[in-house]
Short mmCIF file of C-alpha atoms in Angstrom, two decimals:
data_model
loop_
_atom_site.label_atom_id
_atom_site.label_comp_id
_atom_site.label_asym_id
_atom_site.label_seq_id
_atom_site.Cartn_x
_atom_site.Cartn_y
_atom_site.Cartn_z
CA UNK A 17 -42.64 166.79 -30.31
CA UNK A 18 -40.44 169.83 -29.57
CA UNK A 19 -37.69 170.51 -31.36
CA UNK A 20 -35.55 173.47 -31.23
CA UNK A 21 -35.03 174.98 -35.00
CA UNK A 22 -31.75 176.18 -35.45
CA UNK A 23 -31.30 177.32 -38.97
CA UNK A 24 -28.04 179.73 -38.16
CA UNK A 25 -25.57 176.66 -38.39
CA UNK A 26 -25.66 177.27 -42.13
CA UNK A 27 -23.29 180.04 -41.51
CA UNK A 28 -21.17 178.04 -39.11
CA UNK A 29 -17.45 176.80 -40.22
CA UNK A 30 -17.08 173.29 -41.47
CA UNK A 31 -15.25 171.30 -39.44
CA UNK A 32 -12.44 170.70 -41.66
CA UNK A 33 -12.29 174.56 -41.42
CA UNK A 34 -13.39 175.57 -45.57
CA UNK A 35 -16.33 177.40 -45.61
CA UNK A 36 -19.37 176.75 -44.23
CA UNK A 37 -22.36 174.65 -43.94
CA UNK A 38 -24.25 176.45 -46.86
CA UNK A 39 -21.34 176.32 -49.05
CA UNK A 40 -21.69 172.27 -49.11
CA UNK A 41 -25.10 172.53 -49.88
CA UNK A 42 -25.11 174.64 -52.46
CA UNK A 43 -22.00 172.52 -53.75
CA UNK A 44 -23.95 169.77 -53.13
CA UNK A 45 -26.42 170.95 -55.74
CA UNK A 46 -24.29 171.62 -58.28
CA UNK A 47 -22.81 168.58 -58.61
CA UNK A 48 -26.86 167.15 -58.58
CA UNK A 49 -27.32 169.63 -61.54
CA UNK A 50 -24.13 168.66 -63.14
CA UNK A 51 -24.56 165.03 -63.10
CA UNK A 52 -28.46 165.22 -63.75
CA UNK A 53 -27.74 167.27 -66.88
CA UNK A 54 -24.84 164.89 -68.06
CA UNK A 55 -26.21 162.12 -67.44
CA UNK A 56 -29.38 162.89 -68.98
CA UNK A 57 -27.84 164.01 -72.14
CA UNK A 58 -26.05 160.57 -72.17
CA UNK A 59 -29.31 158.77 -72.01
CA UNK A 60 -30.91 160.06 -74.66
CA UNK A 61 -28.59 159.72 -76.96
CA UNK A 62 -27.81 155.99 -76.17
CA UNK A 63 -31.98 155.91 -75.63
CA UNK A 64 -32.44 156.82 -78.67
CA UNK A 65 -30.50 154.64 -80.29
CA UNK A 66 -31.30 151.77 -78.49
CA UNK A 67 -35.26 152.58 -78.53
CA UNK A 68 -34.79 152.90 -82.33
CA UNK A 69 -32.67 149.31 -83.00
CA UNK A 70 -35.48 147.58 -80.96
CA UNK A 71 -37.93 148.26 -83.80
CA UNK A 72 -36.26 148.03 -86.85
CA UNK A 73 -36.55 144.33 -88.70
CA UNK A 74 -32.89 143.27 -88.59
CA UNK A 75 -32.37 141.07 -85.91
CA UNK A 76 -28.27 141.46 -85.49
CA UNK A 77 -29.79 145.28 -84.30
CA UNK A 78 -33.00 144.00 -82.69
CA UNK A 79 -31.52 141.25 -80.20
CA UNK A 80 -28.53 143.69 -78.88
CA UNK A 81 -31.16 146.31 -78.46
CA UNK A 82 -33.12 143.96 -76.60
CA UNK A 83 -30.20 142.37 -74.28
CA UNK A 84 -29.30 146.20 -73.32
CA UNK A 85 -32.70 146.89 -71.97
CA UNK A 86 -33.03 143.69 -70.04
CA UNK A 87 -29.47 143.80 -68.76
CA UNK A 88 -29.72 147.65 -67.23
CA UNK A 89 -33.47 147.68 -66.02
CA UNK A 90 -33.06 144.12 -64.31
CA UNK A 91 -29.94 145.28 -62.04
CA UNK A 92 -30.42 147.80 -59.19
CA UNK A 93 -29.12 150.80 -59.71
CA UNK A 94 -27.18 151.17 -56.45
CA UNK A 95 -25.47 147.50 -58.06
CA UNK A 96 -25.15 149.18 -60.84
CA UNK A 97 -22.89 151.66 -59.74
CA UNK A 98 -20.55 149.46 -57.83
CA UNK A 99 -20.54 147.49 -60.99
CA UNK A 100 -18.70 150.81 -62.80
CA UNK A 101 -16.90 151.68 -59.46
CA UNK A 102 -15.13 148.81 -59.13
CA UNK A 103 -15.32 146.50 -61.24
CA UNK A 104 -15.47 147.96 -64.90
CA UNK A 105 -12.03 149.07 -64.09
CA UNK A 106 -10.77 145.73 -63.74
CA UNK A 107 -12.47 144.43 -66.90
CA UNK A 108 -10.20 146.80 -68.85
CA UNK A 109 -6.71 146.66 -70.11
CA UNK A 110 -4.58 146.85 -67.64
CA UNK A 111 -2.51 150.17 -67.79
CA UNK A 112 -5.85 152.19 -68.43
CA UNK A 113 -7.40 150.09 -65.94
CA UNK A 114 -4.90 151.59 -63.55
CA UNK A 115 -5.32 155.26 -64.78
CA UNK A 116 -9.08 155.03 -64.11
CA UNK A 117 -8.08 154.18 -60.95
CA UNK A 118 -5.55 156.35 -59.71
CA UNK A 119 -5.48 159.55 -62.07
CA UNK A 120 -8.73 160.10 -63.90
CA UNK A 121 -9.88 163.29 -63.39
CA UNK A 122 -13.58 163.82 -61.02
CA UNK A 123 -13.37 159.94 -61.22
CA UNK A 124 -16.84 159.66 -59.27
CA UNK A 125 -18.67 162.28 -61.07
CA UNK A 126 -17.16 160.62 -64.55
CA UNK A 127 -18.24 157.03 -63.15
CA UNK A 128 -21.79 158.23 -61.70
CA UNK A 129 -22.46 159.96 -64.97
CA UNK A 130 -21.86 157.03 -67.21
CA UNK A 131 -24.03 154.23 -64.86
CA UNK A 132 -26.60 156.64 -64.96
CA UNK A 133 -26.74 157.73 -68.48
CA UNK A 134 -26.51 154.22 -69.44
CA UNK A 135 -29.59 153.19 -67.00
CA UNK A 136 -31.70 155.69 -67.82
CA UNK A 137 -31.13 155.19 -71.60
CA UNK A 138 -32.85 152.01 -70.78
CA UNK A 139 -35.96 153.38 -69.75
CA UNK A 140 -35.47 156.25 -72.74
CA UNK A 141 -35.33 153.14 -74.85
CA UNK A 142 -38.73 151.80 -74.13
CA UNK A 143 -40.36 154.80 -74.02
CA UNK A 144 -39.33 155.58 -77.48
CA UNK A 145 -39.71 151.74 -78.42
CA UNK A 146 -43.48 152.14 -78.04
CA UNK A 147 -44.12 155.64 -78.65
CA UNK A 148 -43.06 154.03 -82.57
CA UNK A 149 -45.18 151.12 -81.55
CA UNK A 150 -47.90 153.23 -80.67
CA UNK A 151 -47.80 155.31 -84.45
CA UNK A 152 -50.52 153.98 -87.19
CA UNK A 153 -48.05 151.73 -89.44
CA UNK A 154 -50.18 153.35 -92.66
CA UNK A 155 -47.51 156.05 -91.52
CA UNK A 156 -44.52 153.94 -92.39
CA UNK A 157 -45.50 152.28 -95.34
CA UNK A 158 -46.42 155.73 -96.76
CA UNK A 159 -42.58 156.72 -96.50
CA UNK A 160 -41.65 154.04 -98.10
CA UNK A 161 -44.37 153.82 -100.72
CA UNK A 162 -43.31 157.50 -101.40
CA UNK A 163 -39.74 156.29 -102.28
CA UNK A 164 -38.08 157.04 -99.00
CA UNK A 165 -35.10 154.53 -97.69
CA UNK A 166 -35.48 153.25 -94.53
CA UNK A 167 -33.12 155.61 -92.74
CA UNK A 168 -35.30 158.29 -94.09
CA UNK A 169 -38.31 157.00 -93.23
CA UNK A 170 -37.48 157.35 -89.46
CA UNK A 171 -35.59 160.38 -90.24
CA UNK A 172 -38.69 162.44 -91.27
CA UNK A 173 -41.85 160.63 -90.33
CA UNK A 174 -41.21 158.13 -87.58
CA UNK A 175 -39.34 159.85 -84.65
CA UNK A 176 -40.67 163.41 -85.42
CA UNK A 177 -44.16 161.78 -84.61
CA UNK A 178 -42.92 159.04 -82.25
CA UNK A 179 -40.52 162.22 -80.02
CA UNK A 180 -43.52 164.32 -79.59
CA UNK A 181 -46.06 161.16 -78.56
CA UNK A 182 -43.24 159.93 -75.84
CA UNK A 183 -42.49 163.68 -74.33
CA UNK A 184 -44.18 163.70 -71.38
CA UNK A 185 -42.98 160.16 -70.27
CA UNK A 186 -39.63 161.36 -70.84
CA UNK A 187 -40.84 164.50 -68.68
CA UNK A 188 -41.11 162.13 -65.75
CA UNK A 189 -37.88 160.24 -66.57
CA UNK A 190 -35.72 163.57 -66.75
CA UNK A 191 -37.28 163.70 -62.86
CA UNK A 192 -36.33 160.54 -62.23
CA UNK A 193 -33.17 161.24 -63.55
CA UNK A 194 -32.55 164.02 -60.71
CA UNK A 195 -34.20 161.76 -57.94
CA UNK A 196 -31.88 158.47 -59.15
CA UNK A 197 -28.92 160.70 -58.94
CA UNK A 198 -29.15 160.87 -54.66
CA UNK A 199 -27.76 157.28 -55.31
CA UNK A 200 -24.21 158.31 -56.57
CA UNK A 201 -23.23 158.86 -53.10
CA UNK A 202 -22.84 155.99 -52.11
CA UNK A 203 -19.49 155.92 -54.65
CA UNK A 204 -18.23 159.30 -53.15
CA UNK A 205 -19.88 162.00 -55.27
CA UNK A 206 -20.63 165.24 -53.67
CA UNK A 207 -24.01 165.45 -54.55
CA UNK A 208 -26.88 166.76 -52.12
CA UNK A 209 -27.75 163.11 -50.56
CA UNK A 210 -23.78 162.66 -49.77
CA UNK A 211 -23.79 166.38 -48.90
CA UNK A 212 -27.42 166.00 -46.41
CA UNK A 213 -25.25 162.43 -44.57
CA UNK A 214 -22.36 164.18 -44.33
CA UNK A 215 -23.85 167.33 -42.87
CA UNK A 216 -26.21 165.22 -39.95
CA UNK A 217 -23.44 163.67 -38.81
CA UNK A 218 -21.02 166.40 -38.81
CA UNK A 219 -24.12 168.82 -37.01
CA UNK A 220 -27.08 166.92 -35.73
CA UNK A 221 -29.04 169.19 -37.42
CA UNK A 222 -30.72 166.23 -39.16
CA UNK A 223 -34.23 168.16 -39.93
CA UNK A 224 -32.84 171.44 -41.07
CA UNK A 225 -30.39 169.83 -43.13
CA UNK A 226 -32.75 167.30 -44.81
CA UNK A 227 -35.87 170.02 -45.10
CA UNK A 228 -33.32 171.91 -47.10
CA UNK A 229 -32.31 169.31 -49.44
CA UNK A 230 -35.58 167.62 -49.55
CA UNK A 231 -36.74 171.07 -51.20
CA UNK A 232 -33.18 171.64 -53.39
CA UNK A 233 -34.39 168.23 -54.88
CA UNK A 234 -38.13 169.68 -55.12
CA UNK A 235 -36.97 173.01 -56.80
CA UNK A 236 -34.67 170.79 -59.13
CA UNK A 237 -37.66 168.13 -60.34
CA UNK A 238 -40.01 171.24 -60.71
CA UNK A 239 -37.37 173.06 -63.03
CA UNK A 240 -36.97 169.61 -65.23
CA UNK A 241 -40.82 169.45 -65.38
CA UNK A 242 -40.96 173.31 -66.58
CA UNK A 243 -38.24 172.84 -68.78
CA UNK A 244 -39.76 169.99 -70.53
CA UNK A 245 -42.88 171.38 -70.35
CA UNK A 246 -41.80 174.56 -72.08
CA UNK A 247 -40.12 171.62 -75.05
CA UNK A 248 -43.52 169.98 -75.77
CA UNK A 249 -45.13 173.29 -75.86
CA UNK A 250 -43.19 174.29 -78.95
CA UNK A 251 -42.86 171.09 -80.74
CA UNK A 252 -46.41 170.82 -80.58
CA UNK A 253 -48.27 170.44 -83.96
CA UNK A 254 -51.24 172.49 -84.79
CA UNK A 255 -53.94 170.61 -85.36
CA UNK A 256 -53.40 167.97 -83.16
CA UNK A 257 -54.48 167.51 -79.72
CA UNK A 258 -51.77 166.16 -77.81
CA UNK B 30 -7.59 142.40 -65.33
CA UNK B 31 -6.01 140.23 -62.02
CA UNK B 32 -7.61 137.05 -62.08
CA UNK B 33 -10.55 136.22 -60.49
CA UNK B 34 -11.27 134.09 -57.27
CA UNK B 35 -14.74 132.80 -56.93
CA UNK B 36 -13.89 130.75 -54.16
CA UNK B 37 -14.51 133.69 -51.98
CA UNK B 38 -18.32 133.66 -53.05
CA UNK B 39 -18.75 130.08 -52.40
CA UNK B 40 -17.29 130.62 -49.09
CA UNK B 41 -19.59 133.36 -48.39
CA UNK B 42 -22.96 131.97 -49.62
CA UNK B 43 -24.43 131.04 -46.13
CA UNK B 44 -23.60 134.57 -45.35
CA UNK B 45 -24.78 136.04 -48.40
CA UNK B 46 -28.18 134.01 -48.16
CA UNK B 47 -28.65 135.67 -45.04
CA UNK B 48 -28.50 139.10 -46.57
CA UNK B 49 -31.02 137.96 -49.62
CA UNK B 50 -33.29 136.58 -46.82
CA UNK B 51 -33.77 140.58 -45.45
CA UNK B 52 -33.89 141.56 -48.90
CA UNK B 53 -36.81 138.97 -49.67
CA UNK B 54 -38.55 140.00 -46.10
CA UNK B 55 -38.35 143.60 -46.98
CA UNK B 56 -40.04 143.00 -50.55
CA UNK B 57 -42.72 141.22 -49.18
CA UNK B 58 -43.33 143.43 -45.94
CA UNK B 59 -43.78 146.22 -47.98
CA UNK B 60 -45.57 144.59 -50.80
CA UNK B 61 -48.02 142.68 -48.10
CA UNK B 62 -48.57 146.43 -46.36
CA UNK B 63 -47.99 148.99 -49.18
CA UNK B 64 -51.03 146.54 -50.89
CA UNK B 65 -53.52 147.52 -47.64
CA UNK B 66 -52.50 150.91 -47.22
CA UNK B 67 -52.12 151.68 -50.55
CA UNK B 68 -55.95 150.24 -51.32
CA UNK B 69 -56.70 152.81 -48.03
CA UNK B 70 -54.98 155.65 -49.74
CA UNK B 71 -56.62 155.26 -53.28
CA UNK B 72 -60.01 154.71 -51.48
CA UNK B 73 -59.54 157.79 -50.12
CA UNK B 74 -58.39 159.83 -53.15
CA UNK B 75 -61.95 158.25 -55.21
CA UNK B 76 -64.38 158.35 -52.71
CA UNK B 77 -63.23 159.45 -49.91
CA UNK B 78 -64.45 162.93 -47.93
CA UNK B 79 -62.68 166.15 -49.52
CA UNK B 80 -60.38 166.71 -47.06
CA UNK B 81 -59.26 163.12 -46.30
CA UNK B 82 -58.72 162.74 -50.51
CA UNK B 83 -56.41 165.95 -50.46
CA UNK B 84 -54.29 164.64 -47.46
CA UNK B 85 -54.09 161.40 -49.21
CA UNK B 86 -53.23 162.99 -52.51
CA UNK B 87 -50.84 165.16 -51.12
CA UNK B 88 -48.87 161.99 -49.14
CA UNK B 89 -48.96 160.17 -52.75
CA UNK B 90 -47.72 163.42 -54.38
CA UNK B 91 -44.49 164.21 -51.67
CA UNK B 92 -43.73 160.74 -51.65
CA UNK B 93 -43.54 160.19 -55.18
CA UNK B 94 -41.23 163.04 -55.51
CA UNK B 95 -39.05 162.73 -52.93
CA UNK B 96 -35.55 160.82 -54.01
CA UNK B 97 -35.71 157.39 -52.01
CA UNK B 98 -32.88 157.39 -50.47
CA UNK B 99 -33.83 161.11 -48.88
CA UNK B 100 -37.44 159.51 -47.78
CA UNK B 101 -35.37 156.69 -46.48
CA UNK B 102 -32.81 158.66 -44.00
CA UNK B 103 -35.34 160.85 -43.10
CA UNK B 104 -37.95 157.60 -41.84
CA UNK B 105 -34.30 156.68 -39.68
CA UNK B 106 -34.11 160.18 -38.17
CA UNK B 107 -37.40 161.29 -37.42
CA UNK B 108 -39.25 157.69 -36.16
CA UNK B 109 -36.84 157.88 -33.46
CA UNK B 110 -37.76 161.66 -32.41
CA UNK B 111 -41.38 160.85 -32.34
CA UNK B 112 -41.05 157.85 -30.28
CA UNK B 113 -38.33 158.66 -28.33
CA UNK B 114 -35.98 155.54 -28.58
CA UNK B 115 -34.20 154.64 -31.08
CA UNK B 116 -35.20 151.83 -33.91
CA UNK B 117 -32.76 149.62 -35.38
CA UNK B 118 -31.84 149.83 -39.18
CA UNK B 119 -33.75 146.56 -40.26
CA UNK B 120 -37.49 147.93 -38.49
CA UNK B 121 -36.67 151.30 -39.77
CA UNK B 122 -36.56 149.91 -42.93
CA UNK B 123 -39.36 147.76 -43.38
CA UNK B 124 -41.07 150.75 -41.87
CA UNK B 125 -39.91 153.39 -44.46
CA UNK B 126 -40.75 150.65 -47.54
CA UNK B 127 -43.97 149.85 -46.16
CA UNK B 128 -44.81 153.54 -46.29
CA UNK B 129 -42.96 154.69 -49.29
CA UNK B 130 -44.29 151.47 -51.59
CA UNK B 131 -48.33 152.51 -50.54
CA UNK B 132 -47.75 155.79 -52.32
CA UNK B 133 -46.61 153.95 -55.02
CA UNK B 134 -49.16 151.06 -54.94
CA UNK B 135 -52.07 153.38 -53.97
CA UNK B 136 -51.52 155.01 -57.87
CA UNK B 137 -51.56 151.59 -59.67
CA UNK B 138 -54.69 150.56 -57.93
CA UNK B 139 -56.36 154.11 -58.25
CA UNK B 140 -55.88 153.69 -61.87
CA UNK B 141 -57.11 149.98 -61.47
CA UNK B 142 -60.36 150.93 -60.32
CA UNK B 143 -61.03 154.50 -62.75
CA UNK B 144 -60.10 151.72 -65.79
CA UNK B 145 -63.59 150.18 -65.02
CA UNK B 146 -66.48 151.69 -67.00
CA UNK B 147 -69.07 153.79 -64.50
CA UNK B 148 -71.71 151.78 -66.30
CA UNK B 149 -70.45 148.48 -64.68
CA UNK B 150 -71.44 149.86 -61.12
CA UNK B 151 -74.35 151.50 -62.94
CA UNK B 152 -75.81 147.89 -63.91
CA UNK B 153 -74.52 146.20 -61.16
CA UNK B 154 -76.67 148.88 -58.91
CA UNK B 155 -80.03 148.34 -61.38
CA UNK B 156 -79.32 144.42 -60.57
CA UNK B 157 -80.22 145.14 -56.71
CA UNK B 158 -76.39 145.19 -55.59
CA UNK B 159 -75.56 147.09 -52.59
CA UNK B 160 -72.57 149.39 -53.27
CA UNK B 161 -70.27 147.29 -51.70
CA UNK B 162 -70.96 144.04 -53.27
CA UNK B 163 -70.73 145.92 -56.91
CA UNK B 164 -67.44 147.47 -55.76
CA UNK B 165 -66.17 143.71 -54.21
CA UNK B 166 -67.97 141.06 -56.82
CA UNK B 167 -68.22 143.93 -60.31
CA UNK B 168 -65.30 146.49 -59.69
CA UNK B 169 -62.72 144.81 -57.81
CA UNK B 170 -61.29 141.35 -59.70
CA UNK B 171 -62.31 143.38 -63.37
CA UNK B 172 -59.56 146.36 -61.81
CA UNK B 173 -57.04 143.39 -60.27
CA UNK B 174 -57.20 141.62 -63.77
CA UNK B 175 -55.96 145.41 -64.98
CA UNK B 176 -53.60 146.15 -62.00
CA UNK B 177 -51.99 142.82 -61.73
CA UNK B 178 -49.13 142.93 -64.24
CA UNK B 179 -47.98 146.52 -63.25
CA UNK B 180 -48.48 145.50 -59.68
CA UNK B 181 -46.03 143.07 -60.38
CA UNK B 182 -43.95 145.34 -62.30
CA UNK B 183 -43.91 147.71 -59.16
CA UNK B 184 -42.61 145.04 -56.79
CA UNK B 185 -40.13 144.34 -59.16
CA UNK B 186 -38.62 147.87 -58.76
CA UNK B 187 -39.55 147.52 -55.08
CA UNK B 188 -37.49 144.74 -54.74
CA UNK B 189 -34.12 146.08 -56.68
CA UNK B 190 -34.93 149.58 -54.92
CA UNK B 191 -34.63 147.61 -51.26
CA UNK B 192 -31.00 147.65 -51.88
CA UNK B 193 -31.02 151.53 -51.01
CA UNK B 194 -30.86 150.67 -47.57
CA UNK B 195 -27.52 150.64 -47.50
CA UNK B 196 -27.94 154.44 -46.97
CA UNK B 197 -28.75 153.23 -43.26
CA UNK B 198 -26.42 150.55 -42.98
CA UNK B 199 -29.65 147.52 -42.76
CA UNK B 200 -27.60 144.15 -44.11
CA UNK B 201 -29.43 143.14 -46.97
CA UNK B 202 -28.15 140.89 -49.45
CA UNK B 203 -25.83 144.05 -51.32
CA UNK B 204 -24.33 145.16 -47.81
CA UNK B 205 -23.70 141.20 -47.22
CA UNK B 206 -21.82 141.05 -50.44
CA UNK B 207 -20.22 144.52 -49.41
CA UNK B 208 -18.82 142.93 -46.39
CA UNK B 209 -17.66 139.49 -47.43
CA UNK B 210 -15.81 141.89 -49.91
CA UNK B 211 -14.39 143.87 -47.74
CA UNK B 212 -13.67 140.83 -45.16
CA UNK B 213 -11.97 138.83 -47.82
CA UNK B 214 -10.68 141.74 -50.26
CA UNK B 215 -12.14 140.43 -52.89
CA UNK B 216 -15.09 143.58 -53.76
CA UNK B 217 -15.31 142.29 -57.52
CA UNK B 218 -16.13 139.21 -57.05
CA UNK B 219 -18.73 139.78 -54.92
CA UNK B 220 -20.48 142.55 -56.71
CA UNK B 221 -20.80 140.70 -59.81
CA UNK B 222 -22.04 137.61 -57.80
CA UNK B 223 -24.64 139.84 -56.36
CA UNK B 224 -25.71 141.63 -59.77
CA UNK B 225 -26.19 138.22 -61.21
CA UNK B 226 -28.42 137.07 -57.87
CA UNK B 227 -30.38 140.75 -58.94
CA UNK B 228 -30.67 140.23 -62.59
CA UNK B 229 -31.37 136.09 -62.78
CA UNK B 230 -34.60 137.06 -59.93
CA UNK B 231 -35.51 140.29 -61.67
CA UNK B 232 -35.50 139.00 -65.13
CA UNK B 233 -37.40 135.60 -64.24
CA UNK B 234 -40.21 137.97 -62.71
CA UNK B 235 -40.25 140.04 -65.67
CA UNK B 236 -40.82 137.00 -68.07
CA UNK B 237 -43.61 136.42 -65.56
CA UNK B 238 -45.09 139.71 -66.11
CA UNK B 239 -45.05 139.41 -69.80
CA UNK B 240 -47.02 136.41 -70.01
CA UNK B 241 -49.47 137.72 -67.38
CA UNK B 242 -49.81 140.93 -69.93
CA UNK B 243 -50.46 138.41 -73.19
CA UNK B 244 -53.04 136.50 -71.15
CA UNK B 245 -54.82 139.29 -69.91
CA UNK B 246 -54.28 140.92 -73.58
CA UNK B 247 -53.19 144.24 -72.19
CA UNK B 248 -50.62 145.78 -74.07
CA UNK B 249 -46.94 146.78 -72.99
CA UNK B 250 -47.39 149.98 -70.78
CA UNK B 251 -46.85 153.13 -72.72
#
């Protein structure tokens, strides 16, 4: 196969006549980056609270907990966010309904954050749900047996131990976090993926264009892996192996 | 909230069934060939000669990092360049899952086979077994017992991920939906139609999976 490489288009003017081909990429990856990072904050907060209910003995916590999981992983994600496109907004009262449509601010980026955040806190939520599982229960009955409530219990023994034992899952989910993310183009955020489409067609320049994101989304996963990386490091315990 | 009109979805079911019949073809394409190739590829990373166990690690290890929808345009640009005429959206997918899924598949089954103790080839070999009957009657249905409920598992995702061919424009049963919608105005309907096809399949597989996992007695996956 021959091809001739032609990396100089970067440099060339849009056709729309704004900057050039290197600005959308490196747009492109900021929104990625901007609606990785949201999006993963999102899901482990919800993750965590989900992940927790799932374990704890009252069942009006338990079953909810349980529905979440089954109703986000068993949906595909792409579904998932033409489900929040289009029709959350009609589920809603009316008049705000209509502002979600017509004035909210970054209205993709808003939408793609929240299907994502919620999706992901899904899988955050099992993780965590057996990382606890996975914990000698001696651990838990000596909270309590020390006096502790409940809430304390997980407070100070629990998670601390369970957090650390689920890390480097969750190292793999922040990636999949970033590589899930390509799919928000297909509601209209700017992201690399929309960025990569829009760029082939606009250029032909199909390989250069896709090497280049292919290794934006490389650099990005390989940051997330350092960064969490550098977490587990120091929340490690001495003493233990893991 | 207007109200709704689910007369549109009945009208469209022949149509939509059409879409869900790709979708069902692509799953089982890629799970028939991603199975085969994937066995190849984790063959290959155990026992295989050094260098054909680094080119097959490296292929698991691009693949599995590479977003699927990126893996998925570039199968559509590039299988054209290489043959020289262009492939339609429907072969270029089966052709990207196929490939992308034995990556995937090639891991679980790697893992299958490492889960069995060396000392059950060991005995197998002190019984008078040639290598390949321990590895087809000793290894193989001990590592399938182990592999089979994430196996499943994987063509779960497999099958909700197939929907990401709407990147290329292939009708499945989501760019079915996405058309009726469009053809009859009526997008909300048929996306919650369609997430309820998804999650009534994907859930009734899952329940599967669980009771695989309690008769097998393997735990949840961590």
């Amino acid at each position: 196969m021959s091809y001739d490489w032609n990396w100089r288009f970067l440099l060339d003017t849009v056709a729309a006549g704004e900057g050039s081909y290197l600005d959308w990429l490196l747009a492109g990856l900021g929104w990625t980056v901007a609606l990785s990072l949201a999006a993963w904050a999102l899901a482990l907060a919800l993750g965590l609270a989900v992940g927790t209910a799932r374990t704890l003995e009252a069942r009006w916590l338990r079953a909810p907990a349980a529905a979440w999981v089954e109703l986000f992983r068993n949906v595909p994600l792409l579904v998932q966010f033409f489900l929040w496109f289009f029709v959350v907004p009609e589920l809603l009262p009316r008049d705000l309904g209509l502002w979600v449509k017509q004035d909210m601010p970054a209205k993709e980026f808003v939408t793609a954050v929240l299907c994502l955040g919620f999706f992901t806190s899904a899988r955050v939520a099992e993780q965590l749900r057996s990382g606890i599982g996975s914990l000698p229960p001696g651990q838990r009955l000596a909270a309590l047996a020390l006096g502790m409530r409940l809430a304390q219990a997980y407070r100070h023994v629990i998670l601390p131990r369970a957090l650390r034992v689920v890390l480097p899952p969750l190292t793999s989910e922040f990636m999949n976090v970033i590589k899930n993310s390509s799919v928000a183009y297909a509601i209209g955020v700017m992201e690399l993926t929309f960025q990569a489409r829009q760029m082939q067609e606009e250029t032909a320049r199909g390989l250069e264009t896709y090497l280049a994101v292919t290794t934006l989304y490389f650099l990005c996963a390989f940051a997330a892996n350092r960064a969490m990386a550098a977490i587990e490091a120091r929340s490690r315990i001495p003493g233990y192996l893991g | 909230m207007g109200a709704f009109d689910w007369q549109v979805v009945w009208a469209s079911l022949p149509y939509l069934a059409q879409g869900l019949g790709f979708t069902v073809q692509l799953t089982a394409v890629a799970l028939a060939g991603g199975l085969v190739l994937g066995t190849l590829l984790a063959l290959a990373r155990i026992s295989g000669p050094r260098p054909l166990a680094l080119a097959a690690a490296a292929y698991v290890n691009i693949m599995r990092s590479v977003p699927l929808v990126m893996v998925i345009l570039w199968f559509f640009l590039v299988i054209p360049m290489l043959t020289g005429r262009p492939l339609g959206t429907e072969a270029s997918a089966l052709v990207t899952f196929t490939a992308f899924e034995a990556a995937y598949y090639g891991e679980i089954i790697r893992a299958g086979i490492q889960s069995i103790p060396r000392g059950q080839v060991d005995a197998a070999r002190a019984l008078g077994l040639t290598r390949a009957q321990a590895t087809i009657h000793v290894v193989l249905p001990q590592a399938v017992r182990n592999m089979a409920p994430v196996l499943l598992t994987q063509t779960i995702i497999l099958f909700q991920d197939t929907s990401l061919v709407h990147a290329i424009g292939a009708k499945d049963l989501l760019k079915a939906a996405e058309i009726a919608g469009k053809n009859y105005n009526r997008p909300v309907e048929m996306y919650v139609f369609v997430a309820a096809v998804y999650f009534a399949i994907c859930l009734a597989l899952s329940l599967l999976v669980r009771r695989l996992r309690r008769a097998s007695g393997t735990a949840a996956p961590a």
